[in-house]
C-alpha angles and dihedrals in degrees: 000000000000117000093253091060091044083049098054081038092059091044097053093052092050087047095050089047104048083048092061098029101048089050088039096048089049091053086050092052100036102041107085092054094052107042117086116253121236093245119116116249120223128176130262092256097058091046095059086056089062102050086048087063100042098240085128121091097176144354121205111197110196102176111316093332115097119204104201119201113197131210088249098063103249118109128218131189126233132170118235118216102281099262096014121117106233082235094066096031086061093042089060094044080060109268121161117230075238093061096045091045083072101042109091098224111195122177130199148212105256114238126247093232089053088051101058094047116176090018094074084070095039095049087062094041087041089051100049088050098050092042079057092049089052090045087054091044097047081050116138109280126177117299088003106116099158099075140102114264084053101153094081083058120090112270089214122140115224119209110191127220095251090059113100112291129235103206136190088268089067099055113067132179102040097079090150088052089052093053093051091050099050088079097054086048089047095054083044093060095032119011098157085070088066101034090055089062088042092251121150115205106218115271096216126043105186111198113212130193153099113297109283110028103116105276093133097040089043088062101044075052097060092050091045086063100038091049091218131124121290124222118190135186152144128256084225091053092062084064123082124159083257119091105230096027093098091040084054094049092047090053094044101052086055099055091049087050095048084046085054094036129185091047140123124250115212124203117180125193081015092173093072087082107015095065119136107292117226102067090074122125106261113030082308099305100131131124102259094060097038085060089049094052088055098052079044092059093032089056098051115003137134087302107075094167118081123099100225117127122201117223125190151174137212142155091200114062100154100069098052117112113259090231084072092045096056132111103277095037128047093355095162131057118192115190120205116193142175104314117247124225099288100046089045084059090043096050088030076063103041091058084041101060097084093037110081099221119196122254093259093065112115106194097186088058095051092052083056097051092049094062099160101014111129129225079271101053096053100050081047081058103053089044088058087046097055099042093058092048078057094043091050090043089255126152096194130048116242131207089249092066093049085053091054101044084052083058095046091053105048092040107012125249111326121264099226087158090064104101110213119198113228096251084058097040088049094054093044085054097050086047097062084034092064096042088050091049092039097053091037090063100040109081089211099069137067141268112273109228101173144022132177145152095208098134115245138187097323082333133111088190158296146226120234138207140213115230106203078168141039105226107210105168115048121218116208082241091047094048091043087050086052093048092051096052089043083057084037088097098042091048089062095051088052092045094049104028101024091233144071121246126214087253100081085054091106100044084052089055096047087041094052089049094051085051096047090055094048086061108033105030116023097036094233099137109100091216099060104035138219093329135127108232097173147357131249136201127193130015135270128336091005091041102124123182108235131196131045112296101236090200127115124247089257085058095050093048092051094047089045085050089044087048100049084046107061091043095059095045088059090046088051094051100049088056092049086051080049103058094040083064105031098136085058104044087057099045099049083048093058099039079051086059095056101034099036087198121050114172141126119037095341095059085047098052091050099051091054089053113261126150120242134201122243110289093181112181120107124137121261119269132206127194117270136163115295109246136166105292110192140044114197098246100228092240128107121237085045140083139173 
């Protein structure tokens, strides 16, 4: 919560409280004055027979009320003539000056509740109304966002122009996004330069991408060029249990924009309120769409003249409703996507200017071994960079901590408390052995730059690559070079032990979805043919195929036999390449035993063949149970 809406917050409760304390407090003061006592009440009459037989001890007289204490202890209550002394009142009952000689008479001071008799019940009613009639009166008007019944107002959060300034030259890697945004910066600054030829600059920029590629900071940079107010917002925040709140937001964060005109509008997670219409409770009648007509009318109404441009971000473009999409509204769509080599080593640069990094960091190879990593992930890499120098004492980042915070990344912080029994540490060893063997001899797939069985995360270990170039179109040949390194590491287990272990589950899982592709999407089986049998969404170990499959069952068996077929080729194939290079593939295993890590020269030297001295090293291991030791990071250029 911003600190204006604490701050009505903190009002409304003080409010709420003084209007029950203040009527609460009164009854608790005044209530012992008003409220009759239990004593009985006799009349004046009765009470000057008494006196005349001295039964009466004292009488206390408070206004025109008499309080009578008898000889016998108990106490009654009577009521004098109004502006007649109780001496008199009783004189003329009949009482003798002997009678009233023995009566204590005592007379006080009225009080001033008493005083002001039926208007101690009227002060507390006559308050609560007129707090109601301020609260009515404080109600949301037009342009007042700082009153009480705040929650119909906009939620939006206003940086101003004069507020430090994210700029183009802080986003890297979408250079083709930044080109499609300068116009909309240049009408911004300067939109009289437009309207004079009859050009309309688009009303409505939607950001597209995974989570973590710059939208948002793609859209704080656009203001920080234009100079112009920022509004930003949420597409949840639109959404409340009453039916019209959203609708009154919407208009009212428009009207703010068009007071602060030019400016940009950001809505982020727009598709929390812009999905397809027509599947809302009540003939379509339900919160969520009423909110998105009105954004609908808002965007391109009657009023065609404001200079406010709508920005907005989603990751899930296909289920926004088409009325959003048209011409006049969002009329243009920018997709950012995974940075390649060169805008991993720009943005690698920009969260690099305020660390001090140490002369042996190599930042082009660290933008080849992040293939796949978004603008997120690698500030999230040079935090972690910089967390473990601190950690050491260091001033200066290393490469070493680079490497590690890679590794921390992709698998998660080591587990150097778990503690691996050597059966399980030697087929760790042979597994990344037999990805790093496996990729080495297949001219599709990259170079391996690093290999351990130091556990991480829920994984025993994992064999990394080094990208020197981001592959965007697959070949069959490329992807069956890339199934049979995936299986390089459970053919290894099967050629030394005989058997397959639970650690290569998931290189099996990301394997079989590669296949299944192969078949179903890209047309690449040579039994069924150039035909697309299903659609898939998402990437590696999470890819899941959606929609309903319109094949028959004879289709479905052929693709399942296609599938198993394909995989097992590419099994078969990494052991053949195995067995071929046995002698290596042992001798880099046990080096791995020893060593734990293996990357860089060393790794390579090794693979072609070379001998190496004894590097000796390693931690000391203890039998355990054996487990399933790898998970399959979800990266590319890595496997377990």
């Amino acid at each position: 919560m911003n600190d204006n809406g604490r701050g009505r917050s903190i009002r409304d409760v003080l409010l709420w409280a003084l209007i029950i304390a203040v009527p609460l407090g009164w009854l608790i003061l005044t209530l012992p004055e008003v409220l009759p006592k239990n004593d009985p009440t006799i009349p004046i009459s009765q009470v000057a027979a008494d006196v005349e037989r001295g039964d009466v001890r004292a009488l206390t007289v408070q206004g025109d009320s008499v309080e009578v204490l008898y000889t016998d202890g108990q106490t009654a209550e009577s009521q004098k003539e109004s502006g007649q002394s109780i001496v008199n009142e009783l004189k003329n009952q009949g009482v003798t000056t002997e009678k009233l000689s023995t009566v204590t008479i005592e007379v006080v001071p009225q009080s001033f509740w008493s005083s002001i008799g039926i208007w101690i019940w009227l002060l507390p009613i006559a308050f609560i109304v007129g707090a109601i009639l301020l609260m009515s009166r404080q109600a949301p008007v037009q342009g007042n966002t700082d009153q009480t019944l705040s929650f119909l107002k906009s939620r939006a959060r206003k940086i101003s122009a004069d507020r430090p300034k994210v700029r183009f030259d802080d986003v890297a890697g979408v250079d083709e996004a930044k080109q499609e945004l300068h116009e909309v910066v240049d009408f911004l600054r300067s939109p009289t330069r437009f309207t004079a030829v009859g050009a309309r600059i688009p009303k409505g920029v939607l950001l597209i991408g995974p989570p973590g590629t710059g939208k948002t900071l793609l859209a704080r940079a656009v203001a920080g060029e234009a100079g112009v107010p920022f509004f930003s917002i949420s597409g949840s925040e639109f959404v409340e249990l009453f039916v019209g709140v959203g609708a009154s937001r919407v208009r009212d964060l428009f009207d703010q924009a068009k007071r602060n005109a030019p400016c940009i509008i950001f809505v982020d997670e727009i598709d929390a309120v812009g999905r397809q219409r027509g599947f809302g409770i009540g003939g379509g009648h339900d919160e969520r769409e009423q909110t998105l007509n009105q954004i609908l009318v808002e965007m391109d109404g009657f009023d065609k003249q404001t200079n406010v441009v709508v920005i907005a971000a989603t990751n899930r473009p296909d289920v926004l409703d088409p009325a959003l999409l048209r011409p006049g509204r969002f009329d243009r769509r920018v997709v950012l996507d995974a940075p390649d080599v060169g805008g991993r080593r720009s943005i690698i640069k920009i969260h690099s200017r305020n660390k001090p990094l140490a002369p042996d960091v190599d930042l082009d190879r660290l933008a080849s071994e992040t293939a796949g990593f978004c603008g997120a992930d690698l500030e999230n890499l040079m935090n972690e960079g910089a967390i473990l120098a601190a950690r050491s004492g260091r001033q200066v980042i290393t490469d070493a901590d680079l490497e590690e915070a890679v590794d921390r990344v992709l698998a998660g912080p080591q587990r150097r408390s778990r503690l691996i029994g050597p059966r399980e540490k030697l087929i760790t060893a042979y597994h990344e052995a037999g990805h790093a063997v496996s990729a080495h001899w297949l001219a599709s797939v990259d170079k391996v730059h690093k290999i351990t069985v130091v556990p991480r995360g829920i994984s025993g270990g994992h064999t990394r690559l080094l990208n020197l170039s981001d592959r965007q179109l697959w070949s069959r040949s490329q992807l069956m070079d890339n199934l049979t390194f995936i299986l390089g590491g459970m053919a290894a287990e099967a050629l030394i032990f005989g058997e397959t272990t639970t650690g290569p589950g998931s290189d099996l899982e990301h394997a079989t979805d590669i296949a299944r592709r192969m078949v179903c999407s890209y047309g690449m089986s040579e039994n069924l043919g150039p035909m697309v049998l299903g659609h898939f969404e998402g990437y590696g170990v999470h890819a899941k195929e959606v929609g309903d499959r319109v094949i028959s069952d004879t289709t479905a068996t052929m693709i399942d036999r296609e599938v198993r077929r394909l995989v097992t080729n590419a099994l078969n194939h990494a052991r053949q390449l195995l067995e071929e290079h046995r002698e290596t593939l042992d001798r880099i295993a046990q080096t791995l035993i020893q060593q734990e890590t293996l990357q860089g020269e060393l790794l390579q030297r090794m693979l072609n063949g070379e001998e190496i001295g004894d590097v000796g090293g390693g931690r000391r291991t203890t039998d355990s149970p054996p487990s399933a030791p790898r998970v399959f990071p979800n990266r590319p250029g890595a496997a377990a």
